């Protein structure tokens, strides 16, 4: 056995699938050596600053750019008139209303021309030699906007007489979505022994990624080719959106993405600023760069959540679910973001069933325009909202039915022997052991010892509550994905795939898959995702699907490498291809000790002449067929302590047990769950966007918008209880959004459980200290007056 074969065997032991390998990129990032869009400086680049509306709704009577154009260093001032030749930013979802009509929306112009529809709506772009000059000139652009009445909530926007954002979208309703048999659900609820009815608001959230959005536009006049450097969730999808707006063939567009400092769904689409810098680069003949500041991010980045729903769950006399109905509104904001209408409709529908046997389901959601920032995907994108709806309902039902909340869930679980299980949401769970997972989660959380811990908290003057939440997440639609493997001249190997790492840490688990399949040393593997010129396909990252999509593509591409490698190894070893075996990175003539390592073979191929009928390289470019989605699931058990004198709440105990199928890297899975759980915690206890009646953003900075800090997060213990799926070669299920799907309802249930000592059954989020204190004081007053 040569050194390379020995190294391959050792690499499998340490770096194969299932090993807790640290993230490859972390040493670079923690040293500050990452390369984000704003770190890029191109020769002779100019700088852009956006001019935004300070009115939430109004008619544009004029934009005076004269003064700005004459200021030092100013190269151009663009308005909507300059960009009319380009297509609008579109919502491409093929959604239909209950009457069969397609979703109603108006493509969004890059710069507003007739009306502004939210505070932050861009109306002009100033380009100058320096950023300071551009900012000074932007302040000199004078806007003549005639104010119109504004509306900020979806429920109010759908009312008769509400201000209308678009002439051709009556009632501001872009989509009147309906799933399920209304008559059957209504009949089942009518005949149920008990019905829980819960009005539930998922408040609007600011995404607040660490890295603000940034973009650099380039135009090559000779080749008539556009290049966009920007943060994204997938360069191939961004390229397609960009070429549609520009109206050019695919080969005339290139998108480049380096490191990305968080996105959670927000950076998945084109934005108006990108069109402006591209046009600016063309007319000026030089690169144009734009980077948002934090105050701009608050009004221009897509927001998350903002659903106003009513949940109704029917139960029979034994506590079994008879039917579930969800009705209400989803706020789209002022324009239709690419993914916005999907979230409170299709995504909630697919995720509200959770682990429970539910005979009948109806979801009816009106997606409504309002004079607010656009709403689109935010970690979970309808999944945590669905989980919150059913899990809050289960806790309320347990109290009203007089059944232990654990027992009520057990009675309604879908059993492992019932898999595959078809749900009324149109999904089919292929695998899972929900009762077993639930049992293990309660054991790991020591649920039996909670009563003792509650007594100890009471002695300390604190309220203690325990919340449990189950979830089954339907991952995003699995389309095709590229799996390219390239053996480089320097002895390294590059994986090329169309997902994109914007904080997940793809490099290590993808390399682990390749190490497992081909025995390539882990430290020799690179990852290429951020150059659209390198891709022939790419689904991007989103919806907890990267491991399954890119993982399957890498597995299939590896099989093709082995197939080619056997032919090439047979030629080099002077044997028949049928006699070649492959194991642990080495091609061997069966029954002999004659062998060649895959890395040595790749090196050898660069120095020899091969027959015409033989592959010339081990390199493979492969695109998968569409891959079936997965159903990760889990149970989160949370305990909180509340100081009744102040309302201050702390999460003091957190256990999560999950089924992610085959776990590629347990260390990274743990981090993903913890991050998602903290975002769920943040929504329950701290975060919430507030607009005033005129559409002005009240929570427009971190001085007014509360983000979870390190001291808000407890130790989050994560365990895996996998039931591998058979729908992809790895047996993996997604995990990226699962922490939020479990964390959001578990923390909410824990808080209400603690407040139940005062008879409080529900509280709207965010359950801030002041809101909790007020609820406790109101409960005390009610009790005293009774």
XYZ file of C-alpha atoms in Angstrom:
786
model
C 0.000 0.000 0.000
C 1.566 3.330 -1.090
C 1.475 6.548 0.906
C -1.474 7.956 -1.020
C -3.577 4.848 -0.358
C -2.680 5.007 3.337
C -3.610 8.681 3.447
C -6.942 7.935 1.766
C -7.803 5.293 4.359
C -6.909 7.616 7.227
C -8.851 10.453 5.611
C -11.986 8.292 5.511
C -11.665 7.574 9.231
C -11.247 11.222 10.184
C -13.008 13.115 7.418
C -15.686 10.776 6.059
C -19.454 11.125 6.356
C -20.603 11.384 9.963
C -17.398 12.881 11.356
C -17.485 16.206 13.307
C -15.111 18.033 10.988
C -14.651 21.786 11.644
C -15.625 24.248 8.941
C -12.913 24.705 6.342
C -13.522 28.416 5.908
C -13.427 29.446 9.569
C -9.660 30.086 9.911
C -9.847 32.468 6.958
C -12.957 34.231 8.211
C -11.880 34.677 11.830
C -8.601 36.188 10.639
C -10.603 38.769 8.716
C -9.412 37.422 5.390
C -12.822 36.733 3.918
C -13.689 38.477 0.666
C -17.176 39.939 0.726
C -18.630 42.129 -2.007
C -17.698 45.358 -0.239
C -14.086 44.135 0.001
C -13.817 44.178 -3.782
C -12.329 47.251 -5.379
C -12.111 47.347 -9.178
C -9.872 49.728 -11.103
C -11.503 53.074 -11.870
C -14.748 52.165 -10.090
C -17.309 54.826 -9.240
C -19.659 54.831 -6.258
C -23.440 54.850 -6.107
C -25.849 56.059 -3.424
C -29.604 55.560 -3.578
C -32.155 58.305 -3.045
C -35.174 56.852 -1.240
C -38.677 58.048 -0.570
C -39.460 59.357 2.890
C -43.169 59.025 2.111
C -44.948 55.701 2.473
C -47.390 56.461 -0.334
C -47.469 59.301 -2.781
C -47.540 60.550 -6.350
C -44.205 61.599 -7.821
C -44.756 65.053 -9.303
C -41.098 65.729 -9.913
C -37.494 64.807 -9.207
C -35.110 67.768 -9.369
C -31.602 66.448 -10.028
C -30.087 69.678 -11.351
C -28.221 70.715 -8.242
C -26.931 67.198 -7.621
C -25.623 66.835 -11.187
C -23.507 69.968 -10.798
C -21.851 68.964 -7.540
C -18.169 67.966 -7.329
C -17.342 64.469 -8.503
C -20.852 63.615 -9.678
C -20.829 61.449 -12.800
C -24.519 60.683 -13.221
C -27.895 60.897 -11.531
C -30.246 58.157 -12.673
C -34.022 58.162 -12.381
C -36.695 55.733 -13.417
C -36.843 57.302 -16.860
C -33.252 56.193 -17.488
C -34.083 52.572 -16.681
C -37.342 52.198 -18.594
C -35.720 50.002 -21.229
C -35.218 47.234 -18.685
C -37.796 44.757 -17.479
C -39.270 45.012 -14.015
C -38.426 42.836 -11.037
C -40.921 39.986 -11.260
C -42.649 37.449 -9.083
C -42.338 34.225 -11.083
C -44.410 31.959 -8.839
C -47.143 30.139 -10.801
C -49.711 30.624 -8.014
C -53.431 30.891 -8.615
C -56.338 32.226 -6.593
C -59.226 29.995 -5.601
C -61.152 31.119 -8.695
C -58.332 29.912 -10.946
C -57.041 33.368 -11.852
C -53.270 33.927 -11.708
C -51.624 35.988 -8.998
C -52.042 39.738 -9.586
C -49.008 41.958 -9.371
C -47.215 44.722 -11.236
C -43.526 44.143 -12.084
C -41.480 46.420 -9.873
C -39.456 49.130 -11.608
C -35.877 49.498 -10.444
C -36.581 53.156 -9.680
C -40.114 54.401 -9.046
C -41.571 56.600 -11.784
C -45.230 57.316 -11.013
C -45.763 56.593 -7.330
C -43.804 55.643 -4.237
C -45.332 52.866 -2.188
C -43.219 52.538 0.955
C -40.660 54.442 2.970
C -37.382 53.451 1.365
C -38.738 53.027 -2.161
C -35.766 54.046 -4.387
C -36.433 56.925 -6.781
C -32.940 57.939 -7.926
C -29.335 56.768 -7.952
C -26.409 59.174 -7.665
C -23.022 58.028 -9.011
C -19.843 59.897 -8.171
C -16.067 59.543 -7.966
C -16.180 58.921 -4.203
C -18.756 57.638 -1.782
C -18.694 60.900 0.161
C -19.406 62.921 -2.998
C -22.248 60.568 -3.914
C -23.806 60.924 -0.442
C -23.588 64.720 -0.552
C -25.209 64.827 -3.982
C -27.932 62.367 -3.006
C -29.017 64.757 -0.258
C -29.327 67.489 -2.888
C -31.840 65.571 -5.019
C -35.198 67.272 -4.407
C -38.313 65.101 -4.487
C -41.776 66.534 -5.112
C -44.058 63.791 -3.780
C -47.762 64.400 -3.201
C -48.677 62.333 -0.109
C -51.457 59.776 -0.278
C -53.128 57.857 2.580
C -51.151 54.778 3.609
C -52.055 51.397 5.053
C -49.573 49.121 6.820
C -51.373 45.974 7.985
C -52.626 43.298 5.610
C -55.962 43.007 7.396
C -56.580 46.745 7.111
C -55.350 46.867 3.505
C -57.944 44.250 2.520
C -60.849 46.205 4.020
C -63.282 48.120 1.783
C -62.209 51.725 1.401
C -58.553 51.087 2.223
C -55.933 53.070 0.264
C -55.257 51.297 -3.029
C -51.660 50.685 -4.071
C -52.437 49.616 -7.651
C -55.342 50.445 -9.942
C -55.435 46.941 -11.386
C -55.225 45.046 -8.057
C -58.679 45.574 -6.508
C -58.772 45.508 -2.728
C -54.966 45.211 -2.675
C -55.408 41.429 -2.854
C -52.763 39.903 -5.077
C -53.684 36.308 -4.293
C -56.744 34.676 -2.745
C -55.221 31.279 -1.980
C -57.222 28.264 -0.893
C -56.218 24.644 -0.239
C -58.537 21.864 0.844
C -62.248 21.063 0.821
C -63.951 23.956 2.603
C -67.290 22.202 2.987
C -65.829 19.018 4.458
C -63.606 20.926 6.862
C -66.484 23.127 7.995
C -68.690 20.071 8.557
C -65.951 18.263 10.493
C -65.358 21.276 12.740
C -69.081 21.679 13.306
C -69.381 18.061 14.418
C -66.241 18.036 16.564
C -66.552 17.512 20.300
C -64.262 20.493 20.862
C -62.738 23.208 18.669
C -59.756 25.377 19.566
C -59.862 28.808 17.933
C -56.693 30.869 18.126
C -56.051 34.254 16.490
C -52.300 34.277 15.923
C -50.026 37.004 14.579
C -46.540 36.222 13.295
C -45.062 39.686 13.582
C -42.875 41.251 10.921
C -39.117 40.832 11.385
C -36.022 42.605 10.084
C -33.619 40.049 8.633
C -30.530 41.989 9.805
C -27.832 39.864 8.185
C -24.309 40.692 9.383
C -23.253 41.736 5.884
C -25.327 44.530 4.313
C -26.193 44.068 0.664
C -23.613 45.284 -1.833
C -23.161 45.143 -5.595
C -20.685 46.124 -8.294
C -21.806 46.400 -11.904
C -19.478 46.022 -14.884
C -20.122 46.260 -18.618
C -17.712 45.074 -21.315
C -18.531 47.221 -24.332
C -16.532 45.054 -26.728
C -18.332 41.812 -25.838
C -21.527 43.564 -24.727
C -21.336 41.495 -21.570
C -22.540 42.355 -18.076
C -20.933 41.238 -14.812
C -22.525 41.626 -11.418
C -20.562 41.098 -8.206
C -23.044 40.706 -5.378
C -24.003 38.722 -2.317
C -26.501 36.034 -3.256
C -27.895 32.607 -2.418
C -27.011 31.180 -5.804
C -25.332 32.763 -8.810
C -27.108 30.650 -11.434
C -30.568 31.743 -10.323
C -29.410 35.340 -9.942
C -27.987 35.207 -13.456
C -31.341 34.104 -14.873
C -33.202 36.876 -13.065
C -30.622 39.404 -14.214
C -30.719 38.439 -17.881
C -34.516 38.538 -17.828
C -34.452 42.122 -16.539
C -31.699 43.212 -18.939
C -33.296 41.396 -21.857
C -30.096 39.703 -23.026
C -28.999 36.105 -23.732
C -27.531 34.001 -20.933
C -24.001 34.168 -22.344
C -24.026 37.953 -21.966
C -24.411 37.819 -18.175
C -22.077 36.731 -15.399
C -22.696 36.770 -11.633
C -19.907 36.461 -9.075
C -20.429 35.905 -5.339
C -17.646 35.617 -2.781
C -18.143 35.223 0.945
C -21.609 36.120 2.162
C -22.315 37.273 5.698
C -25.755 35.789 6.225
C -28.960 35.989 4.243
C -31.704 33.720 5.653
C -33.633 34.109 2.381
C -33.254 37.872 1.993
C -30.408 37.894 -0.580
C -31.965 35.293 -2.857
C -33.278 37.680 -5.486
C -32.512 40.730 -7.621
C -32.944 44.174 -6.087
C -33.420 47.591 -7.721
C -29.939 48.762 -6.740
C -28.354 46.029 -8.865
C -30.117 47.249 -12.001
C -28.999 50.811 -11.279
C -25.301 49.938 -10.914
C -25.371 47.785 -14.046
C -26.902 50.583 -16.086
C -24.494 53.060 -14.552
C -21.543 50.880 -15.551
C -22.797 50.759 -19.123
C -23.379 54.490 -19.583
C -20.186 55.524 -17.767
C -17.924 52.844 -19.199
C -16.515 51.979 -15.762
C -17.481 49.776 -12.795
C -20.044 51.170 -10.360
C -20.185 50.035 -6.741
C -22.994 50.327 -4.207
C -22.996 49.194 -0.576
C -25.946 49.723 1.721
C -25.621 51.176 5.185
C -27.553 49.722 8.097
C -30.297 52.341 8.092
C -30.835 51.653 4.399
C -30.929 47.918 5.065
C -33.785 48.346 7.538
C -36.039 49.863 4.870
C -34.771 48.214 1.665
C -33.948 44.606 2.553
C -36.906 42.256 2.354
C -38.539 41.705 5.752
C -39.799 38.402 7.099
C -43.042 36.859 8.488
C -46.015 39.307 8.974
C -48.991 36.930 8.934
C -52.312 37.563 10.635
C -54.056 34.199 10.899
C -56.757 32.353 12.819
C -56.161 28.688 13.583
C -59.061 26.316 14.242
C -58.442 22.722 15.290
C -61.239 20.231 15.921
C -60.989 17.272 18.297
C -63.259 14.294 18.938
C -64.262 13.059 22.395
C -60.997 11.112 22.692
C -58.798 14.096 21.888
C -58.026 13.047 18.301
C -57.768 15.740 15.637
C -60.740 15.838 13.284
C -59.899 18.825 11.107
C -57.645 21.878 10.899
C -58.415 25.230 9.334
C -56.104 28.216 8.908
C -57.488 31.474 7.548
C -56.186 35.001 7.366
C -53.767 37.376 5.703
C -50.175 37.487 4.521
C -48.588 40.914 4.114
C -46.601 41.223 0.869
C -45.475 44.784 1.442
C -45.574 47.285 -1.397
C -44.475 45.000 -4.217
C -44.480 41.284 -4.909
C -41.101 39.851 -3.908
C -40.137 36.722 -5.790
C -40.909 34.308 -2.938
C -43.275 36.423 -0.824
C -46.657 34.944 -1.802
C -45.369 31.360 -1.402
C -44.760 31.660 2.317
C -48.184 32.160 3.963
C -49.828 29.904 1.396
C -48.100 26.815 -0.012
C -45.316 26.653 2.580
C -47.601 27.030 5.589
C -49.946 24.445 4.089
C -47.182 21.876 3.745
C -45.830 22.393 7.253
C -48.814 22.924 9.536
C -49.669 19.202 9.711
C -46.487 18.449 11.656
C -46.375 14.973 13.219
C -50.130 14.673 13.671
C -52.664 12.498 11.914
C -54.990 15.146 10.482
C -57.891 13.876 8.368
C -58.879 17.234 6.867
C -57.092 20.516 6.215
C -58.031 23.881 4.787
C -55.713 26.850 4.378
C -57.202 30.072 3.017
C -54.871 33.062 2.831
C -55.229 36.432 1.186
C -51.866 37.869 0.156
C -52.224 41.634 0.404
C -50.224 44.675 -0.690
C -49.510 47.380 1.887
C -47.350 50.509 2.179
C -44.466 48.700 3.808
C -41.136 47.152 2.858
C -41.455 43.966 0.818
C -41.853 40.663 2.654
C -40.089 37.545 1.475
C -38.329 34.460 2.792
C -36.834 34.533 6.275
C -35.314 31.456 7.903
C -38.011 28.812 7.678
C -40.170 30.767 5.217
C -43.594 29.530 6.341
C -42.334 26.408 8.093
C -41.907 27.827 11.624
C -45.178 29.714 11.193
C -46.976 26.464 10.442
C -45.343 24.763 13.413
C -46.281 27.647 15.711
C -49.921 27.469 14.590
C -50.404 23.808 15.400
C -48.203 23.683 18.508
C -49.845 26.642 20.228
C -53.194 25.067 19.398
C -52.153 21.727 20.905
C -51.190 23.362 24.198
C -54.455 25.304 24.373
C -56.423 22.176 23.483
C -54.706 20.199 26.231
C -55.862 22.730 28.824
C -59.381 22.997 27.468
C -59.786 19.207 27.081
C -58.193 18.417 30.418
C -55.599 16.144 28.792
C -51.884 16.245 29.575
C -50.114 18.126 26.772
C -47.650 15.275 26.243
C -50.422 12.705 26.126
C -52.512 14.744 23.668
C -49.607 14.784 21.270
C -48.930 11.054 21.693
C -52.537 10.238 20.819
C -52.286 12.110 17.550
C -48.828 11.058 16.326
C -48.449 9.372 12.965
C -46.783 6.035 13.730
C -43.610 4.716 12.111
C -45.505 1.666 10.802
C -47.828 4.010 8.864
C -44.986 5.323 6.691
C -45.206 6.315 3.908
C -48.014 8.573 5.082
C -50.037 10.820 2.768
C -51.177 14.063 4.418
C -54.067 16.334 3.431
C -51.446 18.965 2.578
C -50.534 16.973 -0.534
C -47.273 15.730 0.961
C -46.186 12.158 1.669
C -43.886 11.488 4.606
C -41.527 8.729 3.543
C -39.860 8.006 6.890
C -39.727 8.904 10.550
C -40.436 7.630 14.044
C -42.338 10.460 15.680
C -43.383 8.658 18.906
C -39.844 7.374 19.457
C -38.362 10.809 18.806
C -40.818 12.416 21.220
C -40.027 9.893 23.951
C -36.300 10.458 23.614
C -36.679 14.244 23.616
C -38.648 14.220 26.861
C -36.105 11.872 28.426
C -33.121 14.000 27.394
C -34.868 17.114 28.703
C -35.710 15.356 31.986
C -39.333 16.394 31.651
C -40.184 14.264 34.694
C -37.937 16.452 36.836
C -39.631 19.674 35.742
C -42.007 19.826 38.714
C -39.035 19.904 41.089
C -37.302 22.611 39.059
C -40.531 24.641 39.037
C -40.735 24.468 42.820
C -37.119 25.619 43.111
C -37.813 28.557 40.783
C -40.868 29.503 42.833
C -38.746 29.605 45.993
C -36.501 32.073 44.170
C -39.510 34.206 43.279
C -39.569 33.147 39.608
C -42.187 31.586 37.361
C -40.999 28.536 35.434
C -42.588 27.111 32.329
C -41.936 24.127 30.096
C -42.711 24.237 26.401
C -42.610 21.374 23.962
C -42.912 21.648 20.196
C -42.901 19.085 17.429
C -42.269 19.871 13.791
C -42.027 18.178 10.426
C -40.437 20.420 7.837
C -41.149 20.062 4.157
C -37.934 21.087 2.447
C -38.019 23.286 -0.640
C -38.763 21.870 -4.064
C -35.892 19.712 -5.198
C -35.002 20.606 -8.752
C -31.894 19.554 -10.637
C -28.419 20.304 -9.332
C -24.908 20.318 -10.759
C -22.170 18.110 -9.427
C -18.879 18.846 -11.112
C -15.556 17.277 -10.111
C -12.357 18.740 -11.514
C -8.837 17.343 -10.936
C -6.505 20.340 -10.970
C -2.897 20.513 -12.138
C -1.722 21.454 -8.641
C -2.917 18.173 -7.170
C -6.146 19.524 -5.708
C -9.717 18.607 -6.629
C -12.538 21.126 -7.058
C -16.212 20.402 -6.464
C -18.424 22.602 -8.653
C -22.057 22.857 -7.633
C -24.892 25.362 -7.879
C -25.887 25.739 -4.251
C -24.154 28.573 -2.410
C -22.711 28.900 1.067
C -23.834 32.110 2.750
C -22.882 31.001 6.242
C -23.878 27.330 6.329
C -20.360 25.977 5.823
C -20.754 23.826 2.707
C -17.064 23.236 2.100
C -16.518 20.670 4.853
C -19.582 18.412 4.443
C -19.351 18.446 0.650
C -15.676 17.511 0.914
C -16.623 14.747 3.364
C -18.977 13.259 0.781
C -16.237 13.333 -1.851
C -13.709 11.844 0.561
C -16.160 9.071 1.413
C -16.909 8.274 -2.222
C -13.517 8.698 -3.875
C -10.998 8.599 -1.049
C -9.606 11.996 -2.027
C -7.704 13.607 0.860
C -9.947 16.100 2.639
C -7.333 18.865 2.584
C -6.984 18.583 -1.195
C -10.648 19.411 -1.885
C -11.844 22.877 -2.919
C -15.368 24.150 -3.515
C -16.563 26.370 -6.394
C -20.087 27.799 -6.158
C -19.895 31.531 -6.745
C -19.153 31.957 -10.476
C -22.053 31.547 -12.884
C -19.604 30.979 -15.764
C -18.574 27.717 -14.080
C -22.135 26.412 -13.851
C -24.481 24.792 -16.310
C -27.182 24.492 -13.668
C -27.740 25.537 -10.089
C -30.642 25.527 -7.662
C -29.088 27.870 -5.111
C -29.304 27.456 -1.360
C -32.640 27.777 0.383
C -35.362 25.665 1.925
C -32.983 23.259 3.718
C -32.023 21.386 0.574
C -28.307 21.923 -0.094
C -27.037 18.696 1.469
C -29.543 16.593 -0.414
C -29.238 18.379 -3.755
C -25.505 19.006 -3.938
C -24.798 15.873 -1.929
C -26.693 13.709 -4.394
C -25.021 15.495 -7.307
C -21.577 14.826 -5.812
C -22.400 11.157 -5.205
C -23.648 10.685 -8.758
C -20.698 12.573 -10.231
C -18.350 10.413 -8.135
C -19.904 7.284 -9.594
C -19.129 8.631 -13.044
C -15.539 9.370 -11.992
C -15.179 5.758 -10.829
C -16.668 4.495 -14.090
C -14.197 6.536 -16.164
C -11.398 5.793 -13.739
C -11.713 2.037 -14.158
C -11.195 2.373 -17.907
C -8.252 4.722 -17.458
C -6.689 2.651 -14.673
C -7.021 -0.455 -16.826
C -5.076 1.277 -19.599
C -2.344 2.459 -17.219
C -2.109 -0.896 -15.422
C -2.372 -2.856 -18.698
C -5.435 -4.809 -17.645
C -9.054 -5.276 -18.624
C -11.493 -2.672 -17.318
C -13.695 -5.493 -16.079
C -10.899 -6.620 -13.762
C -10.484 -3.247 -12.071
C -11.894 -2.722 -8.604
C -12.158 0.572 -6.730
C -12.001 0.978 -2.962
C -10.785 3.691 -0.581
C -9.465 5.864 -3.370
C -7.503 3.151 -5.162
C -8.030 1.267 -8.426
C -6.758 -2.317 -8.136
C -6.518 -5.263 -10.516
C -8.714 -7.849 -8.800
C -6.759 -10.584 -7.042
C -3.409 -8.777 -7.339
C -1.436 -6.111 -5.526
C -1.124 -4.014 -8.658
C -2.931 -0.726 -8.029
C -2.938 3.006 -8.592
C -4.372 5.672 -6.318
C -6.963 8.026 -7.845
C -4.764 11.087 -7.258
C -1.775 9.363 -8.821
C -3.947 8.346 -11.775
C -5.089 11.943 -12.292
C -1.455 13.052 -12.270
C -0.433 10.284 -14.670
C -3.121 11.220 -17.179
C -1.518 14.630 -17.686
C 1.676 13.022 -19.000
C 0.450 10.246 -21.320
C -1.350 9.950 -24.627
C -4.632 8.076 -24.483
C -6.511 6.161 -27.199
C -9.243 8.084 -29.014
C -12.031 5.908 -27.578
C -11.041 6.565 -23.974
C -11.844 9.422 -21.568
C -9.016 11.942 -21.479
C -9.524 12.989 -17.859
C -11.237 12.060 -14.627
C -13.091 15.391 -14.705
C -16.874 15.138 -14.671
C -19.632 17.680 -15.259
C -22.942 16.217 -14.130
C -26.472 17.484 -13.529
C -28.880 15.371 -11.519
C -32.439 14.599 -12.330
C -34.982 16.277 -10.032
C -34.581 15.000 -6.479
C -37.486 14.142 -4.179
C -37.854 16.442 -1.168
C -37.308 15.380 2.417
C -39.118 15.684 5.734
C -36.740 16.479 8.594
C -38.479 16.414 11.943
C -37.780 16.957 15.594
C -38.935 17.781 19.097
C -37.683 20.779 21.070
C -38.202 21.037 24.834
C -37.604 24.430 26.429
C -37.797 25.821 29.947
C -38.008 29.509 30.820
C -37.892 31.523 34.020
C -39.856 34.757 34.360
C -39.421 37.435 36.985
C -43.043 38.431 37.704
C -41.955 41.806 39.120
C -40.310 42.888 35.862
C -41.531 40.484 33.205
C -37.933 39.654 32.309
C -37.763 36.206 30.725
C -34.774 33.908 30.389
C -34.568 30.641 28.504
C -32.782 28.473 31.050
C -32.929 24.969 29.556
C -33.056 23.848 25.933
C -32.998 20.350 24.447
C -33.575 19.435 20.806
C -33.721 15.940 19.376
C -33.995 15.780 15.599
C -34.242 13.343 12.720
C -32.134 14.678 9.883
C -31.588 11.291 8.289
C -27.930 10.625 7.589
C -25.943 13.312 9.378
C -23.000 14.375 7.230
C -21.315 16.424 9.946
C -22.778 16.409 13.481
C -20.724 19.424 14.565
C -22.189 21.592 11.836
C -25.687 20.224 12.276
C -25.514 21.222 15.932
C -24.509 24.750 14.949
C -27.326 25.018 12.425
C -29.944 23.960 14.989
C -28.553 26.327 17.603
C -28.550 29.280 15.221
C -32.115 28.631 14.122
C -33.286 28.173 17.707
C -31.865 31.555 18.698
C -33.728 33.193 15.815
C -36.934 31.554 17.041
C -36.195 32.778 20.553
C -35.604 36.268 19.190
C -38.989 36.368 17.521
C -40.827 35.173 20.615
C -39.160 37.446 23.171
C -37.572 40.437 21.465
C -38.033 41.242 17.790
C -40.799 43.052 15.991
C -41.087 45.688 13.266
C -43.356 48.619 14.083
C -44.841 51.068 11.581
C -46.929 54.058 12.545
C -50.243 54.782 10.859
C -48.539 56.949 8.216
C -46.252 54.100 7.176
C -43.127 55.444 8.867
C -40.799 52.743 10.197
C -40.553 53.284 13.954
C -38.069 50.463 14.522
C -35.559 51.726 11.979
C -32.297 50.916 13.731
C -30.760 48.657 16.351
C -31.577 51.344 18.911
C -35.251 50.547 18.391
C -35.202 46.960 17.119
C -34.157 44.322 19.682
C -31.946 41.508 18.407
C -31.028 38.504 20.574
C -27.583 38.764 22.092
C -25.323 36.073 23.501
C -26.724 36.561 27.004
C -30.236 35.841 25.696
C -29.273 32.373 24.473
C -28.964 29.357 26.779
C -26.820 26.292 26.212
C -28.727 24.474 23.478
C -28.243 20.729 23.625
C -28.719 19.019 20.268
C -29.072 15.277 19.695
C -29.741 13.286 16.542
C -32.055 10.306 16.214
C -31.829 9.630 12.490
C -34.168 7.646 10.321
C -32.417 7.906 6.928
C -34.587 8.610 3.923
C -34.371 6.500 0.788
C -35.252 9.374 -1.528
C -31.649 10.470 -2.097
C -28.321 8.607 -2.262
C -27.075 9.938 1.055
C -30.226 9.295 3.086
C -29.950 12.896 4.341
C -32.751 15.265 5.307
C -32.394 19.052 5.539
C -31.463 20.834 8.767
C -30.871 24.519 7.992
C -34.251 25.868 9.104
C -35.223 23.183 11.591
C -33.969 25.072 14.633
C -36.438 27.877 13.984
C -39.307 25.470 13.259
C -38.788 23.858 16.656
C -37.552 26.864 18.597
C -40.274 29.372 17.763
C -43.225 27.324 19.111
C -41.264 25.693 21.940
C -40.189 29.015 23.476
C -43.672 30.489 22.985
C -45.279 27.493 24.688
C -42.790 27.681 27.559
C -43.590 31.341 28.240
C -47.341 30.752 28.251
C -46.895 27.685 30.436
C -45.071 29.837 32.990
C -47.774 32.527 32.807
C -50.533 29.949 33.231
C -50.042 30.378 36.984
C -51.959 33.629 36.462
C -54.535 32.128 34.119
C -52.937 33.667 31.031
C -53.638 31.479 27.993
C -52.099 33.460 25.155
C -49.917 36.475 24.470
C -48.950 38.065 21.189
C -45.315 38.124 20.140
C -42.892 39.583 20.855
C -43.503 38.612 24.475
C -41.320 41.411 25.757
C -40.696 42.064 29.426
C -43.100 45.003 29.411
C -45.831 43.034 27.651
C -45.454 40.119 30.078
C -45.438 42.444 33.098
C -48.593 44.169 31.867
C -50.310 40.806 31.351
C -49.387 39.680 34.865
C -50.591 42.929 36.415
C -53.857 42.738 34.444
C -54.376 39.163 35.624
C -53.734 40.201 39.226
C -56.233 43.041 38.934
C -58.850 40.761 37.429
C -58.379 38.229 40.217
C -58.576 40.930 42.894
C -61.812 42.357 41.492
C -63.455 38.952 41.094
